[in-house]
XYZ file of C-alpha atoms in Angstrom:
462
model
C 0.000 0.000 0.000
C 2.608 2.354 0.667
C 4.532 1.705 -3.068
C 0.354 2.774 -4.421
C 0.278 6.064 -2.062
C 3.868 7.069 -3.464
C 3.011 6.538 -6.642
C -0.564 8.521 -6.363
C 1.231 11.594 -4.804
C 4.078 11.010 -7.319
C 1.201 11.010 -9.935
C -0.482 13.821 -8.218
C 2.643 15.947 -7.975
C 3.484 15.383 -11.802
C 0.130 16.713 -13.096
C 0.319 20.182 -10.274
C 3.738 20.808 -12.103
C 2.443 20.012 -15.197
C -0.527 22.445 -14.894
C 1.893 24.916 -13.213
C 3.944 25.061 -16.396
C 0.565 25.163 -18.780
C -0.873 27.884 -17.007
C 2.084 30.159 -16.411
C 3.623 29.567 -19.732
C 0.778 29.161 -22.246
C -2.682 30.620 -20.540
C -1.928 33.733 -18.649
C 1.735 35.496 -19.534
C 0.592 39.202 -19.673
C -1.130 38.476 -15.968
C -0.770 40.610 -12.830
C 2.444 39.131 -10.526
C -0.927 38.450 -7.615
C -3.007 37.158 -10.054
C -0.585 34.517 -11.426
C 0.555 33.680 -8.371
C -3.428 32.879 -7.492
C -3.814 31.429 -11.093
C -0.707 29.199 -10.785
C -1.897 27.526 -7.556
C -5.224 26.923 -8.222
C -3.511 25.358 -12.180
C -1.320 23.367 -9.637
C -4.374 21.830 -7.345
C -6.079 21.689 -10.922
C -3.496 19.318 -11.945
C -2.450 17.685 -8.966
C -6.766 16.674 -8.522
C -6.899 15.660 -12.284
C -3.411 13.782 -12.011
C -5.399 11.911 -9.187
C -8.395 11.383 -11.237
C -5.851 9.694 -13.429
C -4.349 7.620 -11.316
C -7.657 6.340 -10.301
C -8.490 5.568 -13.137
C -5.967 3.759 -14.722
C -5.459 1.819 -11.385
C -9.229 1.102 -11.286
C -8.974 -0.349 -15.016
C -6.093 -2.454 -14.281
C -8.190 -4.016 -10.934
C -10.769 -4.833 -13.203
C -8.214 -6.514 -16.209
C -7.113 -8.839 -12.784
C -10.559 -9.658 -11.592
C -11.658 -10.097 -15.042
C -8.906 -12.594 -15.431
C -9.332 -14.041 -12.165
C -13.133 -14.767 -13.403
C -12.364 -16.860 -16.309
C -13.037 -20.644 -16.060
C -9.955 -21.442 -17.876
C -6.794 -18.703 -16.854
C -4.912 -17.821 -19.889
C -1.824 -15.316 -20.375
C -1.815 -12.509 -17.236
C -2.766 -9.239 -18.513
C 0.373 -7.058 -19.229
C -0.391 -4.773 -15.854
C 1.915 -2.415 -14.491
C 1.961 -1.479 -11.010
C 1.494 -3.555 -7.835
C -1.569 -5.199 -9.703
C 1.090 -6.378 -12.455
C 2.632 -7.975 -10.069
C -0.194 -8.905 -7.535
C -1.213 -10.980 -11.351
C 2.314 -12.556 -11.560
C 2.380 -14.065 -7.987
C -1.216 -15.259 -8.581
C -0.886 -16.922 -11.307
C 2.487 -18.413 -9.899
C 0.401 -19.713 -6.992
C -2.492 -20.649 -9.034
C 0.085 -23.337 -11.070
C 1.424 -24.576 -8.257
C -2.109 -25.234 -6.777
C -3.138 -26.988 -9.865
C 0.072 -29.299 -10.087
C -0.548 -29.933 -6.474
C -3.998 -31.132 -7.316
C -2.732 -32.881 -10.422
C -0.297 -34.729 -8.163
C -2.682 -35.334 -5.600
C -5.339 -36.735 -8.331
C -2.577 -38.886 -9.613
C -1.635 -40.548 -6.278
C -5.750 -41.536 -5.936
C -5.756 -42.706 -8.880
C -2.753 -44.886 -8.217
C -3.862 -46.223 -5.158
C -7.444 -46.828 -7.076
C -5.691 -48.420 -9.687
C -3.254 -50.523 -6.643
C -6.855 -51.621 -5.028
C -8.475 -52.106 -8.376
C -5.649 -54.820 -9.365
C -5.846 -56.668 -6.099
C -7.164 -59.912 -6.084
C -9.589 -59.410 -3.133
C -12.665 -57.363 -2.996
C -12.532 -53.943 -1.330
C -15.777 -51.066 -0.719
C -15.082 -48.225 0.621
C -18.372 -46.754 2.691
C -19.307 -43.369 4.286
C -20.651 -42.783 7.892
C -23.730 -43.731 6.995
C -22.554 -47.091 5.334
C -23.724 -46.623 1.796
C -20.271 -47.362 -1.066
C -18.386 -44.666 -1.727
C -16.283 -47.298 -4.310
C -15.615 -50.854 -4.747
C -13.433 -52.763 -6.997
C -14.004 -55.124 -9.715
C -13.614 -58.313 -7.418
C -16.277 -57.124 -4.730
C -19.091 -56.018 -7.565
C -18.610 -59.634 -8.778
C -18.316 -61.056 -5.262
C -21.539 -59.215 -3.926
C -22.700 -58.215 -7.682
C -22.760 -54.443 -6.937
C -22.836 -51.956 -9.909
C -20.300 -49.637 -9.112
C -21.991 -46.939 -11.262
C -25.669 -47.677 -10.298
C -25.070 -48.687 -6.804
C -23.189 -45.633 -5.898
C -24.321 -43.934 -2.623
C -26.496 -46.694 -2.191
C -26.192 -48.349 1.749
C -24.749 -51.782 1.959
C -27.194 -53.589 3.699
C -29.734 -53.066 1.005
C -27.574 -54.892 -1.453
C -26.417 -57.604 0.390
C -28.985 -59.235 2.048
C -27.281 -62.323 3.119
C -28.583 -63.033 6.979
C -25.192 -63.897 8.210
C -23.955 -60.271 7.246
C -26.897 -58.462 8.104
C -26.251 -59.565 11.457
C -22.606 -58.986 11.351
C -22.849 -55.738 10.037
C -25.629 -54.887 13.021
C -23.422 -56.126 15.680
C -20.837 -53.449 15.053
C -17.982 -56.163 15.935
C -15.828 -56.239 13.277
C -12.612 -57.915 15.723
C -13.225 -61.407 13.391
C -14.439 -62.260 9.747
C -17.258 -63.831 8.706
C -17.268 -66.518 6.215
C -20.617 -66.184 4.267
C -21.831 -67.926 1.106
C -20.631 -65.674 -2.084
C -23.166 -64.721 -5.085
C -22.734 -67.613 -7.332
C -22.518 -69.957 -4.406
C -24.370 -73.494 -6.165
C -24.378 -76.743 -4.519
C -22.590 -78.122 -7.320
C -19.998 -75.346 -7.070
C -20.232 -74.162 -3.468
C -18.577 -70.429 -3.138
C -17.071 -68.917 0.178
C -16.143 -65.477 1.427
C -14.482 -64.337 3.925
C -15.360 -60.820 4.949
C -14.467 -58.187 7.599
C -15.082 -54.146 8.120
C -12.367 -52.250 9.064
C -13.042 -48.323 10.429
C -10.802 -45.329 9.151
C -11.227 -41.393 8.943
C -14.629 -40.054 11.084
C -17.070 -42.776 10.665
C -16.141 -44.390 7.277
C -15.163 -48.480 6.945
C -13.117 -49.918 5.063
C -15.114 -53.507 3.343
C -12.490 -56.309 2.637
C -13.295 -59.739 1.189
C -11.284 -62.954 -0.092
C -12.882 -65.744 -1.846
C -11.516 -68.624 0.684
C -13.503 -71.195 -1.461
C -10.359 -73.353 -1.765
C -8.985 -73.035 1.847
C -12.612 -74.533 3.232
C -12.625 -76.916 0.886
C -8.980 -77.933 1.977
C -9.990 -77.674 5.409
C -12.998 -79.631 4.800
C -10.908 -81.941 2.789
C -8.675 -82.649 5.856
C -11.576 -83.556 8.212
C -12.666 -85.745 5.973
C -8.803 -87.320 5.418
C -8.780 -87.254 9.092
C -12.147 -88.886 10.273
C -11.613 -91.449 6.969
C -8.315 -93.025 8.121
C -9.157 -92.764 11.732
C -12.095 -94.909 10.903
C -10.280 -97.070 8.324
C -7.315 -97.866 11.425
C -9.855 -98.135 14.045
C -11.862 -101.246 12.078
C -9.020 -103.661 12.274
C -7.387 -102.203 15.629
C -10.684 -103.196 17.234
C -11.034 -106.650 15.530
C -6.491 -107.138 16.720
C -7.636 -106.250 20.005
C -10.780 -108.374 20.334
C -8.521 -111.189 19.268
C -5.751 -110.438 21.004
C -8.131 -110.585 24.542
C -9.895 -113.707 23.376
C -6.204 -115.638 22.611
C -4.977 -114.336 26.015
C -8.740 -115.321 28.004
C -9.931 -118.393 26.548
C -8.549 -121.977 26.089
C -8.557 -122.430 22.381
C -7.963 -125.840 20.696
C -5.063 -125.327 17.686
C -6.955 -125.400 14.956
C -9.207 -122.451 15.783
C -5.987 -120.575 17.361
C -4.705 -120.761 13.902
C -7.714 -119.234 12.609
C -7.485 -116.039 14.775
C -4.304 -116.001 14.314
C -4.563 -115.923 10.245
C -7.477 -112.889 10.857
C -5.155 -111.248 12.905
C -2.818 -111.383 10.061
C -4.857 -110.458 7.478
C -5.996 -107.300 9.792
C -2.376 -106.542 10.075
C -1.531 -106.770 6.195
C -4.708 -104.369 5.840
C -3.186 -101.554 7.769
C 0.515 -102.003 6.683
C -1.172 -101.831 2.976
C -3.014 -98.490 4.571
C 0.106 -97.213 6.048
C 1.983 -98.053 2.867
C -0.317 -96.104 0.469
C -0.682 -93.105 2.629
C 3.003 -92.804 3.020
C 3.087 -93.077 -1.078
C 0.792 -90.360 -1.472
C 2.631 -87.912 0.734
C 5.798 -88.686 -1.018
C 4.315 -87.874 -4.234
C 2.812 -84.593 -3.116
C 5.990 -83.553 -1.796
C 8.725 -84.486 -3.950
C 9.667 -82.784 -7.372
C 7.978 -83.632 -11.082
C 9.797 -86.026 -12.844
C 11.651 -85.099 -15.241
C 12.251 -86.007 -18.868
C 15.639 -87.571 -18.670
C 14.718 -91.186 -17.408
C 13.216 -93.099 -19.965
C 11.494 -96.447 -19.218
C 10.847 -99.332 -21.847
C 6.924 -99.333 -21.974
C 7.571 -103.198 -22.612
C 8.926 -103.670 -19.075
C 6.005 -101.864 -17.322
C 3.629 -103.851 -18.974
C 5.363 -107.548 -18.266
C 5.490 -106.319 -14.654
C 1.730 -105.686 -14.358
C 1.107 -108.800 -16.155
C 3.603 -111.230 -13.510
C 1.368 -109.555 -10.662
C -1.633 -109.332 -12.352
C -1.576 -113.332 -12.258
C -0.470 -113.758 -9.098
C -3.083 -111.292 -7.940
C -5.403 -113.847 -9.771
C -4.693 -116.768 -8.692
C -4.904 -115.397 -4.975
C -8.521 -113.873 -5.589
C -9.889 -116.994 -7.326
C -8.060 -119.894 -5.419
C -11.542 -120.991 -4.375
C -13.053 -120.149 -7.691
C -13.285 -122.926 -10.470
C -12.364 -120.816 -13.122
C -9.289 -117.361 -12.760
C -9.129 -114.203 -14.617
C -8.473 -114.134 -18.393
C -6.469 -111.778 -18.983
C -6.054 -110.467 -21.883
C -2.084 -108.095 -22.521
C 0.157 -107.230 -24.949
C 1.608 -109.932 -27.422
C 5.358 -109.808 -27.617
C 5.234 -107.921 -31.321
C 3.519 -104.981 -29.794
C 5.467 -104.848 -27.029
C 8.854 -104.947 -28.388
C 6.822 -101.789 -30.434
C 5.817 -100.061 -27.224
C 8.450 -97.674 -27.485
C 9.611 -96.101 -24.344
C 8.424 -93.423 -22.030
C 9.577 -90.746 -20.155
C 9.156 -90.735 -15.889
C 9.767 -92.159 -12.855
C 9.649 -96.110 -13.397
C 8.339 -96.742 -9.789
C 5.343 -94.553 -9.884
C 4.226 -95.069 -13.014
C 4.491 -98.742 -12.464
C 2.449 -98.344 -9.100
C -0.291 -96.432 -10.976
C -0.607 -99.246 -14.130
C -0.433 -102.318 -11.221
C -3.102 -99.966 -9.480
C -5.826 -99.586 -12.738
C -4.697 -103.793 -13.084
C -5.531 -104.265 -9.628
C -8.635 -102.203 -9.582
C -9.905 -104.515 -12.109
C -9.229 -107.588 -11.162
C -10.782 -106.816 -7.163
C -13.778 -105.952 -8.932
C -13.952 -108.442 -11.606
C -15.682 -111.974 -10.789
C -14.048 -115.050 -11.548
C -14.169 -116.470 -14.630
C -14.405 -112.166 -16.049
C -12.248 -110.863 -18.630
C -10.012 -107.943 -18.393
C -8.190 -106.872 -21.149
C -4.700 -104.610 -21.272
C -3.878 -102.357 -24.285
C -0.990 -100.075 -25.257
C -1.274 -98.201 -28.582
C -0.117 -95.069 -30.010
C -2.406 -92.460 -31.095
C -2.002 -90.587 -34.399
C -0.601 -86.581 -32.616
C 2.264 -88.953 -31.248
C 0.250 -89.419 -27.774
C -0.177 -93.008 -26.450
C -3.143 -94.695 -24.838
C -2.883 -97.339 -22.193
C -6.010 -98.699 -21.438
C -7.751 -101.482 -19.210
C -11.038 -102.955 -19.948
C -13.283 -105.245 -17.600
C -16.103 -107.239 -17.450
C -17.178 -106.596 -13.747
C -20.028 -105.050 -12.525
C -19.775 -101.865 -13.634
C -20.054 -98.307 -11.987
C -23.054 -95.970 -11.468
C -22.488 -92.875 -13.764
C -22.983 -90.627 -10.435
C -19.866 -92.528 -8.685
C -17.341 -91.815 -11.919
C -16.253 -88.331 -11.162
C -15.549 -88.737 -7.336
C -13.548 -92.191 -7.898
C -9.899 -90.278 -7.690
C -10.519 -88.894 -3.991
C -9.115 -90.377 -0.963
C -11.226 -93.338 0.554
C -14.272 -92.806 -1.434
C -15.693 -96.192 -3.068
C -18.615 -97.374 -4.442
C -18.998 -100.461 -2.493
C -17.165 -100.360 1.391
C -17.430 -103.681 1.960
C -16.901 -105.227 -1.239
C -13.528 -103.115 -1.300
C -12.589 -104.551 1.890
C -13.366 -107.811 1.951
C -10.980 -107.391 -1.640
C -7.838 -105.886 0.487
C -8.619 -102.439 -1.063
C -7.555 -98.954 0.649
C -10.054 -96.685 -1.291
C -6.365 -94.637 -2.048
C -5.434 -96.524 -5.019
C -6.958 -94.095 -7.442
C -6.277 -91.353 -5.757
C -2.287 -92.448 -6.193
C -2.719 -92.743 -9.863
C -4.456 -89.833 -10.069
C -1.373 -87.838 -8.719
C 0.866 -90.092 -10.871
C -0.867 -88.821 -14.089
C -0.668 -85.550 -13.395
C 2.670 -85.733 -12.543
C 3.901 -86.849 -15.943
C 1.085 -84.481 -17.962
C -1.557 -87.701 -18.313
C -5.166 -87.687 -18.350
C -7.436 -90.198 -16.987
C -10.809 -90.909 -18.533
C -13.277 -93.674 -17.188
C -15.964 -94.914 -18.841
C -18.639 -97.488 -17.266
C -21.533 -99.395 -17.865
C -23.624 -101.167 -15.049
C -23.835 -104.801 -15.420
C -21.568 -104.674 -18.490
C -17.853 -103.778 -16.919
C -15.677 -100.392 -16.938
C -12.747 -99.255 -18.800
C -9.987 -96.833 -17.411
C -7.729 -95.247 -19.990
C -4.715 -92.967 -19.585
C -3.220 -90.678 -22.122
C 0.633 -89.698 -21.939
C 1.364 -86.579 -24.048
C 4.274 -87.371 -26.854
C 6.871 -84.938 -25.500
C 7.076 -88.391 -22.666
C 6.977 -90.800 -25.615
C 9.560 -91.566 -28.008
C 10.300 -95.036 -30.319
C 12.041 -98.074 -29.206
C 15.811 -97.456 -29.354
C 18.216 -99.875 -31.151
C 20.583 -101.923 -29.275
């Protein structure tokens, strides 16, 4: 203020000398020495008043340039000014860009973290005091199937109307999750989410969910594994000990001692063969894929499953009048086999397993048939075929998990485990196979595997 007052009296001074020098030197030079003296100061105040007049003026029209400017929606160029509004213009519109590039920056950091929540791979809403979405993600409009256009403002509990977080959401105790049932939740394809409100700012939550589908289904999936071999152990622990206390209570002539004595056995066998195949399965889960380095004569696999496939036989039908026929691989096509590309023991455990499966299943006097043969893309097929009594169409797609059969008793009064499939199934997929099983009721099943023919290659020469 003090540079505007110096410049109006500098302004004002200016025009009294300038209408000084009109008066005295052009109006009035023939005038009386009092009467110029009189005319000289009242052409000074003249000029010093007008030269204020001015100065308002032009100061008043350069405010107005500013303001003017300062109204626009979009601010262009400043307005050449002179003066303290000149440079009042300069600083503003210094401050001005540096206010915008602060908001630019600060837009850009929200919409990087938007973007950072937008790519994570759990759903996230973010609601006001009054619970009703401020924004959600992707993931939690398809979790809770929230438009995040149309749904905007709109209060949570209105659009999910599941019970479970109704009442969650009403108890206001948001220390645990809740696991709910998610929007496409089927019985055939059951859907879980886990869910939990956090608070931030005044009043505002912050809405996370996680699909946890395939942790309850692991978890569920271990209580089974747990309850099925704790029942499996506990069937022939109780028929040991009930033995064990009638050998060591009652007198017992020799020939029915014996006869405990086998059951006992046979109850033994049962749980080493249990132990055996659980231990098997844990291996394979925790040891490396095999590679493609070891290759295995397909020939030798085969003739291996056939030696115990008879011997298997001729145990399950020694009180049978007629065994197994069994049907493999004539010496031509095996010598054509070719050789494949694994780990010899476990593929050999999953072919004796499919032979095995087969067999228990088969009555004597059945047919079950063993083929290898090579597919025209280079793959192989090894299949085998029976003549038992088939499988129920609703059984054929649970037959790979642990301890699930189609017949309890049948499978254990045949020495099965109910884990045999489920160790060929992890075989297969550790060398890139497929299994495919086919079944008929009353007319026999057929279990094929397909290798892929980067594991296949031709007989080599000696």
């Amino acid at each position: 203020m003090g540079w505007r007052g110096f410049r109006l009296l500098a302004s004002q001074i200016a025009a009294a000398v300038l209408g000084w020098f009109a008066w005295t030197r052009l109006m009035a030079p023939g005038a009386g020495a009092s009467a110029t003296v009189a005319s000289q100061c009242a052409a000074a105040l003249a000029g010093a008043l007008a030269g204020g007049w001015i100065w308002w003026l032009v100061d008043s029209w350069n405010a107005a340039r500013l303001l003017h400017w300062l109204r626009q929606s979009e601010l262009g160029a400043v307005p050449n000014l002179s003066g303290i509004w000149g440079e009042a213009g300069t600083r503003m519109r210094r401050w001005i860009r540096q206010s915008v590039q602060q908001v630019q920056q600060g837009d850009q950091r929200l919409n990087d973290i938007l973007s950072a929540l937008q790519a994570s791979p759990n759903g996230v809403v973010l609601l006001d005091d009054q619970g009703r979405i401020e924004w959600c993600n992707q993931i939690a409009e398809r979790q809770f199937g929230i438009d995040a256009q149309r749904d905007l403002m709109q209060s949570i509990g209105n659009l999910v109307r599941d019970p479970q977080f109704s009442a969650y959401y009403a108890a206001q105790d948001f220390s645990q999750d809740l696991v709910m049932q998610g929007r496409e939740n089927t019985p055939s394809r059951p859907v879980k989410l886990s869910v939990q409100l956090y608070g931030y700012g005044e009043g505002r939550k912050l809405l996370l969910s996680r699909d946890v589908t395939a942790l309850e289904q692991a978890e569920a999936m271990r209580r089974d594994f747990v309850a099925n071999v704790s029942h499996e152990i506990r069937t022939p622990l109780t028929v040991l000990a009930g033995f064990v206390e009638t050998l060591q209570n009652l007198p017992l002539a020799e020939d029915e001692r014996n006869r405990y004595l086998g059951m006992m056995a046979q109850q033994a066998e049962r749980m080493q063969h249990l132990v055996e195949d659980l231990l098997t399965l844990s291996r394979l889960e925790g040891s490396p894929l095999p590679g493609t380095g070891d290759w295995i004569p397909v020939s030798q696999l085969l003739q291996r499953c056939e030696n115990e496939a008879r011997g298997l036989s001729a145990a399950l039908t020694r009180k049978q009048a007629k065994p197994h026929v069994l049907n493999f691989p004539d010496a031509q096509a095996l010598q054509e086999a070719g050789e494949i590309a694994g780990a010899s023991a476990e593929l050999h455990s999953a072919f004796s397993n499919l032979v095995a499966n087969a067999m228990r299943y088969t009555p004597a006097g059945g047919q079950i048939e063993v083929r290898w043969e090579r597919l025209e893309d280079g793959s192989a097929r090894f299949a085998v075929k029976d003549t038992g009594a088939g499988i129920d169409p609703k059984h054929l797609s649970r037959l790979t998990e642990r301890f699930y059969r189609v017949d309890r008793s049948r499978s254990r009064d045949t020495g099965g485990t109910g884990l045999g499939l489920a160790i060929v199934k992890h075989v297969l997929q550790r060398h890139g196979a497929k299994l495919s099983i086919s079944s008929t009721l009353g007319q026999g099943s057929e279990f094929a595997v397909t290798f892929p023919a980067a594991r296949l290659r031709p007989p080599q020469l000696q």
